[in-house]
Amino acid sequence: MNKEDLRILVASDIVSDAELVRRLLRDEFEKIFMSTDPDRSIEDFERIKPDVLLLAFNSLEKAERYYLGLYRLSTVVQAIPHRTVILCDKDDLKRVYELCKREYFDDYILFWPLTHDTPRLPMSVFHAMRQIEFERSLPISQSELAEHVRRIAELETTLERYMSRGQDQMSQVRRSLDEAGDRIGAALARFPKTLADRSVIQAGDIPKVAQEVDQLRSEGIDLQLRSATETMGQAVEWATEYRQALSPQLKSAQVLSEVISQLRPVVLIVDDDEFQRKLIGDWLIRNDMQALFAASGPEALGMVRRHHLDLILMDLELPGLSGIEAMRHIKSVEQLAAIPILVMTGHSERGIVIQSKEAGALDFIVKPVDQARLLAKVRRCLDPAAEAS
């Protein structure tokens, strides 16, 4: 991405603050937009589709409220890859540091009051731009990659099956041609005598007719049969060479499949209970999985936007956004909708189950969570094909 193409949105409820930020950036960047009307914040974001969102509010509370409003009300915020940079004052440093560490926001600048380190603002935007480039270069999730590799690995079995079948059929055709040649030769050998027996020719003409038939057989029929047989032989040889030519690629697919099988699936645990997060995280890690954590709905959406996930464990009672709302946002984005979600809830009422299913949950488990039961459900969610087999 070139800096000339980078789209920056400066959000604030104070026009002069937004103008100040824009002035500090315009020597480096061209596409800088402002959003200062609270009633149009959603419309501005969806229209501009920023790569970098600068939150230039004069309090952290306003910035959090603005961004939470985007998650609640925007239908496309999850589908627009962007980085968030928050401008804060020294009183908010500890809080904003924690929020960035948990990936609610991406970066922060000690900005209020205006410091002498004004180049820190465009530098932070450059960092965001590089991070966007990196994220766009990332591969698909491990589960998707594993599925593609599995299909490639199946190519060898499929190729072998069809090659063997083709060679069997070609060998059968060659035998049929040989048998047909023998039958045609026998029939032609009897042909002159048959003509004589039926008084079509005189007995004295049999040698002459036999000579003509032999010439027809050698120059016509036998030649064509040999040509067909040779063609079938060439096809068999081609199939063998084709299999040998593909052998290195198939070997590479096998090696790649073995490597992918050793990768650990990435699971996001969304729960506002720190003890539960750590407990479940330990269970997953001990069972060869990677665990990421979010303590609120907005944090979860931020993590989903920034990481290639294989599974989400979603609590329903969350601060900021409920688990149901968070699931609806995730499932509304085409690039994210395929991520399986396992709901964790302390309620087993029919209404909760129906809501979870309608929001996109693949399965659910009732708290308190049992380790063996959770791990069994996690494995089914990660590999439903294995469960079906």
CSV table of C-alpha atoms in Angstrom, one decimal:
chain,number,residue,atom,x,y,z
A,1,MET,CA,0.0,0.0,0.0
A,2,ASN,CA,1.3,3.5,-0.9
A,3,LYS,CA,0.8,6.3,1.5
A,4,GLU,CA,-1.0,8.2,-1.3
A,5,ASP,CA,-3.7,5.5,-1.2
A,6,LEU,CA,-4.0,5.3,2.5
A,7,ARG,CA,-7.4,6.6,3.7
A,8,ILE,CA,-7.3,8.2,7.1
A,9,LEU,CA,-10.4,9.2,9.1
A,10,VAL,CA,-10.0,11.6,12.0
A,11,ALA,CA,-13.0,11.2,14.4
A,12,SER,CA,-13.7,13.9,17.1
A,13,ASP,CA,-16.5,15.8,18.6
A,14,ILE,CA,-14.5,19.0,18.4
A,15,VAL,CA,-13.9,20.4,14.9
A,16,SER,CA,-10.8,22.4,15.9
A,17,ASP,CA,-9.1,19.3,17.3
A,18,ALA,CA,-9.9,17.3,14.2
A,19,GLU,CA,-8.5,20.2,12.0
A,20,LEU,CA,-5.3,20.2,14.1
A,21,VAL,CA,-4.7,16.5,13.6
A,22,ARG,CA,-5.4,16.9,9.9
A,23,ARG,CA,-2.9,19.7,9.6
A,24,LEU,CA,-0.2,17.6,11.3
A,25,LEU,CA,-0.7,14.8,8.8
A,26,ARG,CA,-1.3,16.5,5.5
A,27,ASP,CA,2.4,16.9,4.7
A,28,GLU,CA,2.8,13.1,4.6
A,29,PHE,CA,-0.7,11.9,3.6
A,30,GLU,CA,-3.2,13.0,1.0
A,31,LYS,CA,-6.5,11.2,1.8
A,32,ILE,CA,-7.4,12.6,5.2
A,33,PHE,CA,-11.1,12.9,6.2
A,34,MET,CA,-12.8,14.2,9.3
A,35,SER,CA,-15.9,13.0,11.1
A,36,THR,CA,-17.1,15.5,13.7
A,37,ASP,CA,-20.9,15.2,13.7
A,38,PRO,CA,-22.0,12.5,16.2
A,39,ASP,CA,-25.2,12.0,14.3
A,40,ARG,CA,-23.2,11.1,11.1
A,41,SER,CA,-20.4,9.1,12.6
A,42,ILE,CA,-21.7,5.7,11.3
A,43,GLU,CA,-22.5,7.2,7.9
A,44,ASP,CA,-19.0,8.8,7.7
A,45,PHE,CA,-17.2,5.6,8.6
A,46,GLU,CA,-19.2,3.5,6.1
A,47,ARG,CA,-18.8,6.1,3.3
A,48,ILE,CA,-15.0,6.7,3.8
A,49,LYS,CA,-14.1,3.1,4.7
A,50,PRO,CA,-10.8,4.2,6.4
A,51,ASP,CA,-7.6,2.2,6.5
A,52,VAL,CA,-6.6,4.1,9.7
A,53,LEU,CA,-9.1,5.5,12.2
A,54,LEU,CA,-7.6,8.3,14.4
A,55,LEU,CA,-9.7,8.8,17.6
A,56,ALA,CA,-9.0,12.4,18.4
A,57,PHE,CA,-11.4,12.8,21.3
A,58,ASN,CA,-10.4,14.8,24.4
A,59,SER,CA,-11.3,11.9,26.7
A,60,LEU,CA,-10.8,8.2,26.6
A,61,GLU,CA,-14.4,7.7,27.5
A,62,LYS,CA,-15.6,9.5,24.4
A,63,ALA,CA,-13.3,7.4,22.2
A,64,GLU,CA,-14.5,4.2,23.7
A,65,ARG,CA,-18.2,5.3,23.3
A,66,TYR,CA,-17.6,6.3,19.7
A,67,TYR,CA,-15.9,3.0,18.8
A,68,LEU,CA,-18.5,0.9,20.7
A,69,GLY,CA,-21.2,2.8,18.7
A,70,LEU,CA,-19.5,1.7,15.5
A,71,TYR,CA,-19.6,-1.9,16.6
A,72,ARG,CA,-23.2,-1.7,17.7
A,73,LEU,CA,-24.7,0.2,14.8
A,74,SER,CA,-22.5,-0.2,11.7
A,75,THR,CA,-23.2,-3.1,9.5
A,76,VAL,CA,-19.8,-3.0,7.8
A,77,VAL,CA,-17.2,-2.1,10.5
A,78,GLN,CA,-16.1,-5.7,10.8
A,79,ALA,CA,-15.7,-6.1,7.1
A,80,ILE,CA,-13.5,-3.0,6.7
A,81,PRO,CA,-9.9,-3.8,7.6
A,82,HIS,CA,-8.6,-0.9,9.6
A,83,ARG,CA,-6.2,0.1,12.3
A,84,THR,CA,-7.2,2.3,15.3
A,85,VAL,CA,-4.9,4.9,16.8
A,86,ILE,CA,-6.2,6.8,19.9
A,87,LEU,CA,-4.9,10.2,21.0
A,88,CYS,CA,-4.9,10.3,24.8
A,89,ASP,CA,-3.6,12.4,27.7
A,90,LYS,CA,-1.3,11.3,30.6
A,91,ASP,CA,-4.2,10.6,32.9
A,92,ASP,CA,-5.5,7.9,30.5
A,93,LEU,CA,-2.2,6.3,29.8
A,94,LYS,CA,-2.6,3.3,32.0
A,95,ARG,CA,-6.1,2.5,30.8
A,96,VAL,CA,-5.4,3.0,27.1
A,97,TYR,CA,-2.3,0.9,27.4
A,98,GLU,CA,-4.4,-2.0,28.8
A,99,LEU,CA,-7.0,-1.5,26.0
A,100,CYS,CA,-4.3,-1.6,23.3
A,101,LYS,CA,-2.6,-4.6,25.0
A,102,ARG,CA,-6.0,-6.4,24.8
A,103,GLU,CA,-6.3,-5.3,21.1
A,104,TYR,CA,-9.4,-3.2,21.7
A,105,PHE,CA,-7.4,-0.4,20.0
A,106,ASP,CA,-4.2,-0.9,18.0
A,107,ASP,CA,-2.0,2.0,19.1
A,108,TYR,CA,-2.0,5.2,21.2
A,109,ILE,CA,-0.2,8.5,21.3
A,110,LEU,CA,0.3,10.7,24.3
A,111,PHE,CA,-1.1,13.8,22.5
A,112,TRP,CA,-3.1,16.0,24.9
A,113,PRO,CA,-1.9,18.6,25.6
A,114,LEU,CA,0.0,18.9,22.3
A,115,THR,CA,3.5,17.7,22.9
A,116,HIS,CA,6.8,18.6,21.2
A,117,ASP,CA,6.8,15.1,19.7
A,118,THR,CA,4.4,16.0,16.8
A,119,PRO,CA,6.2,13.6,14.4
A,120,ARG,CA,4.9,10.7,16.6
A,121,LEU,CA,1.5,11.2,15.0
A,122,PRO,CA,2.4,10.5,11.3
A,123,MET,CA,4.9,7.9,12.5
A,124,SER,CA,2.1,6.0,14.2
A,125,VAL,CA,0.1,6.2,11.0
A,126,PHE,CA,3.0,4.8,9.1
A,127,HIS,CA,3.2,1.9,11.6
A,128,ALA,CA,-0.5,1.3,11.0
A,129,MET,CA,0.0,1.3,7.3
A,130,ARG,CA,2.8,-1.3,7.5
A,131,GLN,CA,0.7,-3.4,9.8
A,132,ILE,CA,-2.2,-3.3,7.3
A,133,GLU,CA,0.2,-4.5,4.6
A,134,PHE,CA,1.4,-7.3,6.8
A,135,GLU,CA,-2.1,-8.4,7.7
A,136,ARG,CA,-3.2,-8.4,4.0
A,137,SER,CA,-0.2,-10.7,3.2
A,138,LEU,CA,-1.1,-13.2,5.9
A,139,PRO,CA,-2.3,-16.6,4.7
A,140,ILE,CA,-5.7,-18.1,5.4
A,141,SER,CA,-6.5,-19.6,8.7
A,142,GLN,CA,-4.8,-22.8,9.7
A,143,SER,CA,-8.0,-24.8,9.4
A,144,GLU,CA,-8.6,-23.5,5.9
A,145,LEU,CA,-5.0,-24.1,4.9
A,146,ALA,CA,-5.2,-27.6,6.3
A,147,GLU,CA,-8.3,-28.3,4.3
A,148,HIS,CA,-6.7,-27.2,1.1
A,149,VAL,CA,-3.6,-29.3,1.8
A,150,ARG,CA,-5.7,-32.3,2.6
A,151,ARG,CA,-7.4,-32.0,-0.8
A,152,ILE,CA,-4.0,-31.7,-2.5
A,153,ALA,CA,-2.8,-34.8,-0.5
A,154,GLU,CA,-5.8,-36.7,-1.8
A,155,LEU,CA,-4.7,-36.0,-5.3
A,156,GLU,CA,-2.1,-38.8,-5.1
A,157,THR,CA,-4.8,-41.4,-4.1
A,158,THR,CA,-7.2,-40.1,-6.7
A,159,LEU,CA,-4.5,-40.0,-9.4
A,160,GLU,CA,-3.3,-43.5,-8.6
A,161,ARG,CA,-6.9,-44.8,-8.7
A,162,TYR,CA,-7.7,-43.2,-12.1
A,163,MET,CA,-4.3,-44.1,-13.5
A,164,SER,CA,-4.7,-47.8,-12.5
A,165,ARG,CA,-8.2,-47.8,-13.8
A,166,GLY,CA,-7.1,-46.2,-17.1
A,167,GLN,CA,-4.2,-48.6,-17.5
A,168,ASP,CA,-6.5,-51.6,-16.9
A,169,GLN,CA,-8.9,-50.3,-19.4
A,170,MET,CA,-6.2,-49.6,-22.0
A,171,SER,CA,-4.7,-53.1,-21.4
A,172,GLN,CA,-8.2,-54.5,-21.9
A,173,VAL,CA,-8.6,-52.6,-25.1
A,174,ARG,CA,-5.2,-53.9,-26.3
A,175,ARG,CA,-6.3,-57.5,-25.6
A,176,SER,CA,-9.6,-56.8,-27.4
A,177,LEU,CA,-7.8,-55.5,-30.4
A,178,ASP,CA,-5.5,-58.6,-30.5
A,179,GLU,CA,-8.5,-60.9,-30.2
A,180,ALA,CA,-10.4,-58.9,-32.8
A,181,GLY,CA,-7.4,-59.2,-35.1
A,182,ASP,CA,-7.3,-63.0,-34.6
A,183,ARG,CA,-11.0,-63.3,-35.3
A,184,ILE,CA,-10.8,-61.1,-38.4
A,185,GLY,CA,-7.8,-63.1,-39.7
A,186,ALA,CA,-9.7,-66.4,-39.2
A,187,ALA,CA,-12.8,-65.0,-40.9
A,188,LEU,CA,-10.8,-63.7,-43.8
A,189,ALA,CA,-9.0,-67.0,-44.2
A,190,ARG,CA,-12.3,-68.7,-44.6
A,191,PHE,CA,-13.7,-66.0,-46.8
A,192,PRO,CA,-12.6,-67.4,-50.3
A,193,LYS,CA,-13.9,-70.9,-49.6
A,194,THR,CA,-17.2,-69.5,-48.3
A,195,LEU,CA,-17.6,-67.6,-51.6
A,196,ALA,CA,-16.9,-70.7,-53.6
A,197,ASP,CA,-19.3,-72.8,-51.5
A,198,ARG,CA,-22.0,-70.3,-52.2
A,199,SER,CA,-21.2,-70.4,-55.9
A,200,VAL,CA,-20.2,-66.7,-55.8
A,201,ILE,CA,-16.9,-67.5,-57.4
A,202,GLN,CA,-15.4,-70.5,-59.3
A,203,ALA,CA,-13.3,-73.0,-57.3
A,204,GLY,CA,-10.3,-72.1,-59.6
A,205,ASP,CA,-10.6,-68.5,-58.5
A,206,ILE,CA,-10.1,-69.3,-54.8
A,207,PRO,CA,-6.2,-68.8,-54.8
A,208,LYS,CA,-6.6,-65.5,-56.5
A,209,VAL,CA,-9.3,-64.3,-54.1
A,210,ALA,CA,-7.3,-65.5,-51.2
A,211,GLN,CA,-4.3,-63.5,-52.4
A,212,GLU,CA,-6.5,-60.4,-52.6
A,213,VAL,CA,-7.8,-61.0,-49.1
A,214,ASP,CA,-4.3,-61.5,-47.7
A,215,GLN,CA,-3.2,-58.3,-49.3
A,216,LEU,CA,-6.3,-56.4,-47.9
A,217,ARG,CA,-5.6,-57.9,-44.5
A,218,SER,CA,-1.9,-57.0,-44.5
A,219,GLU,CA,-2.2,-53.5,-46.0
A,220,GLY,CA,-5.4,-52.5,-44.5
A,221,ILE,CA,-6.9,-54.3,-41.5
A,222,ASP,CA,-3.7,-55.5,-39.9
A,223,LEU,CA,-2.1,-52.1,-40.4
A,224,GLN,CA,-4.9,-50.3,-38.7
A,225,LEU,CA,-5.0,-52.8,-35.9
A,226,ARG,CA,-1.3,-52.4,-35.3
A,227,SER,CA,-1.6,-48.7,-35.3
A,228,ALA,CA,-4.5,-48.8,-32.8
A,229,THR,CA,-2.5,-51.2,-30.6
A,230,GLU,CA,0.6,-49.0,-30.8
A,231,THR,CA,-1.5,-45.9,-29.9
A,232,MET,CA,-2.8,-47.7,-26.8
A,233,GLY,CA,0.7,-48.7,-25.8
A,234,GLN,CA,1.8,-45.1,-26.1
A,235,ALA,CA,-1.1,-44.0,-23.9
A,236,VAL,CA,0.0,-46.5,-21.3
A,237,GLU,CA,3.6,-45.2,-21.5
A,238,TRP,CA,2.3,-41.6,-21.2
A,239,ALA,CA,0.3,-42.4,-18.1
A,240,THR,CA,3.4,-43.9,-16.5
A,241,GLU,CA,5.5,-40.9,-17.4
A,242,TYR,CA,2.8,-38.6,-16.2
A,243,ARG,CA,2.7,-40.3,-12.8
A,244,GLN,CA,6.5,-40.1,-12.5
A,245,ALA,CA,6.5,-36.4,-13.5
A,246,LEU,CA,4.0,-35.6,-10.8
A,247,SER,CA,5.9,-37.6,-8.1
A,248,PRO,CA,8.0,-34.7,-6.8
A,249,GLN,CA,4.9,-32.5,-6.5
A,250,LEU,CA,2.9,-35.2,-4.7
A,251,LYS,CA,5.8,-35.8,-2.4
A,252,SER,CA,5.8,-32.0,-1.6
A,253,ALA,CA,2.1,-32.2,-0.9
A,254,GLN,CA,2.7,-35.1,1.5
A,255,VAL,CA,5.4,-33.1,3.4
A,256,LEU,CA,3.2,-30.0,3.5
A,257,SER,CA,0.4,-32.1,4.9
A,258,GLU,CA,2.6,-33.4,7.6
A,259,VAL,CA,3.7,-29.9,8.5
A,260,ILE,CA,0.1,-28.6,8.6
A,261,SER,CA,-0.9,-31.5,10.8
A,262,GLN,CA,1.6,-30.3,13.4
A,263,LEU,CA,0.3,-26.7,13.5
A,264,ARG,CA,-1.9,-25.9,16.5
A,265,PRO,CA,-5.4,-24.5,15.9
A,266,VAL,CA,-6.0,-21.0,17.2
A,267,VAL,CA,-9.0,-20.6,19.6
A,268,LEU,CA,-10.3,-17.3,20.9
A,269,ILE,CA,-11.8,-17.5,24.4
A,270,VAL,CA,-14.3,-14.7,25.1
A,271,ASP,CA,-15.3,-14.4,28.7
A,272,ASP,CA,-15.3,-11.5,31.2
A,273,ASP,CA,-14.3,-13.9,34.0
A,274,GLU,CA,-10.5,-13.9,34.1
A,275,PHE,CA,-10.3,-17.2,36.0
A,276,GLN,CA,-12.5,-18.9,33.4
A,277,ARG,CA,-10.3,-17.5,30.6
A,278,LYS,CA,-7.1,-18.8,32.2
A,279,LEU,CA,-8.6,-22.1,33.1
A,280,ILE,CA,-10.0,-22.9,29.7
A,281,GLY,CA,-6.8,-21.5,28.1
A,282,ASP,CA,-4.7,-23.9,30.1
A,283,TRP,CA,-6.9,-26.8,29.0
A,284,LEU,CA,-6.5,-25.9,25.3
A,285,ILE,CA,-2.8,-25.2,25.5
A,286,ARG,CA,-2.2,-28.6,27.1
A,287,ASN,CA,-4.1,-30.2,24.2
A,288,ASP,CA,-1.9,-28.7,21.5
A,289,MET,CA,-4.0,-25.6,20.7
A,290,GLN,CA,-3.2,-21.9,20.8
A,291,ALA,CA,-5.4,-19.7,23.0
A,292,LEU,CA,-6.2,-16.0,22.6
A,293,PHE,CA,-8.3,-14.1,25.0
A,294,ALA,CA,-11.0,-11.3,25.0
A,295,ALA,CA,-12.9,-10.0,28.0
A,296,SER,CA,-15.7,-8.1,26.2
A,297,GLY,CA,-17.7,-8.1,23.1
A,298,PRO,CA,-15.7,-5.2,21.4
A,299,GLU,CA,-12.4,-6.9,22.3
A,300,ALA,CA,-13.6,-10.1,20.8
A,301,LEU,CA,-14.6,-8.3,17.5
A,302,GLY,CA,-11.2,-6.6,17.5
A,303,MET,CA,-9.4,-10.0,17.9
A,304,VAL,CA,-11.6,-11.6,15.2
A,305,ARG,CA,-10.7,-8.8,12.8
A,306,ARG,CA,-6.9,-9.1,13.5
A,307,HIS,CA,-6.3,-12.8,13.8
A,308,HIS,CA,-7.0,-15.9,11.6
A,309,LEU,CA,-9.1,-17.9,14.0
A,310,ASP,CA,-10.1,-21.6,13.9
A,311,LEU,CA,-12.7,-21.4,16.6
A,312,ILE,CA,-14.3,-19.0,19.0
A,313,LEU,CA,-15.5,-19.9,22.5
A,314,MET,CA,-18.1,-17.3,23.3
A,315,ASP,CA,-19.7,-16.4,26.6
A,316,LEU,CA,-23.0,-14.7,26.3
A,317,GLU,CA,-23.0,-12.2,29.2
A,318,LEU,CA,-20.3,-9.8,28.2
A,319,PRO,CA,-19.7,-6.1,28.8
A,320,GLY,CA,-19.9,-3.7,25.8
A,321,LEU,CA,-21.6,-6.1,23.5
A,322,SER,CA,-23.4,-9.3,24.4
A,323,GLY,CA,-22.2,-12.6,23.0
A,324,ILE,CA,-25.3,-12.8,20.8
A,325,GLU,CA,-24.6,-9.3,19.4
A,326,ALA,CA,-20.9,-10.2,18.8
A,327,MET,CA,-21.9,-13.4,17.0
A,328,ARG,CA,-24.3,-11.5,14.7
A,329,HIS,CA,-21.6,-9.1,13.8
A,330,ILE,CA,-19.1,-11.9,13.0
A,331,LYS,CA,-21.6,-13.9,11.0
A,332,SER,CA,-22.6,-10.8,9.0
A,333,VAL,CA,-19.1,-10.6,7.5
A,334,GLU,CA,-18.5,-12.9,4.6
A,335,GLN,CA,-14.8,-13.3,5.4
A,336,LEU,CA,-15.6,-14.2,9.0
A,337,ALA,CA,-18.8,-16.1,8.8
A,338,ALA,CA,-17.1,-19.5,8.4
A,339,ILE,CA,-15.4,-19.3,11.8
A,340,PRO,CA,-17.2,-21.9,14.1
A,341,ILE,CA,-18.5,-20.5,17.4
A,342,LEU,CA,-19.1,-22.6,20.5
A,343,VAL,CA,-21.3,-20.8,23.0
A,344,MET,CA,-20.5,-21.1,26.7
A,345,THR,CA,-23.4,-20.1,28.9
A,346,GLY,CA,-24.7,-20.5,32.4
A,347,HIS,CA,-28.3,-20.7,31.0
A,348,SER,CA,-29.7,-23.8,29.3
A,349,GLU,CA,-33.2,-22.4,28.6
A,350,ARG,CA,-34.7,-23.2,25.2
A,351,GLY,CA,-34.8,-19.5,24.3
A,352,ILE,CA,-31.1,-19.0,24.9
A,353,VAL,CA,-30.3,-22.0,22.8
A,354,ILE,CA,-32.5,-20.8,20.0
A,355,GLN,CA,-31.0,-17.3,20.1
A,356,SER,CA,-27.5,-18.7,20.0
A,357,LYS,CA,-28.3,-20.9,17.0
A,358,GLU,CA,-30.0,-18.1,15.2
A,359,ALA,CA,-27.0,-15.9,15.8
A,360,GLY,CA,-24.7,-18.4,14.3
A,361,ALA,CA,-23.5,-20.7,17.1
A,362,LEU,CA,-22.4,-24.2,15.9
A,363,ASP,CA,-22.9,-25.7,19.4
A,364,PHE,CA,-23.1,-24.7,23.0
A,365,ILE,CA,-22.0,-25.9,26.4
A,366,VAL,CA,-23.5,-25.1,29.8
A,367,LYS,CA,-21.4,-23.7,32.6
A,368,PRO,CA,-19.8,-24.7,34.9
A,369,VAL,CA,-17.7,-26.1,32.1
A,370,ASP,CA,-16.4,-29.7,32.3
A,371,GLN,CA,-13.0,-30.1,30.8
A,372,ALA,CA,-13.5,-33.4,29.0
A,373,ARG,CA,-16.9,-32.3,27.6
A,374,LEU,CA,-15.5,-29.0,26.5
A,375,LEU,CA,-12.5,-30.5,24.7
A,376,ALA,CA,-14.8,-33.0,23.0
A,377,LYS,CA,-17.0,-30.3,21.7
A,378,VAL,CA,-14.0,-28.2,20.7
A,379,ARG,CA,-12.6,-31.0,18.6
A,380,ARG,CA,-15.9,-31.6,16.9
A,381,CYS,CA,-16.2,-27.9,16.0
A,382,LEU,CA,-12.6,-27.9,14.7
A,383,ASP,CA,-13.0,-31.0,12.6
A,384,PRO,CA,-16.7,-32.0,12.0
A,385,ALA,CA,-15.6,-34.3,9.2
A,386,ALA,CA,-13.6,-36.4,11.6
A,387,GLU,CA,-16.6,-36.7,13.9
A,388,ALA,CA,-18.9,-37.7,11.0
A,389,SER,CA,-16.5,-40.4,9.9
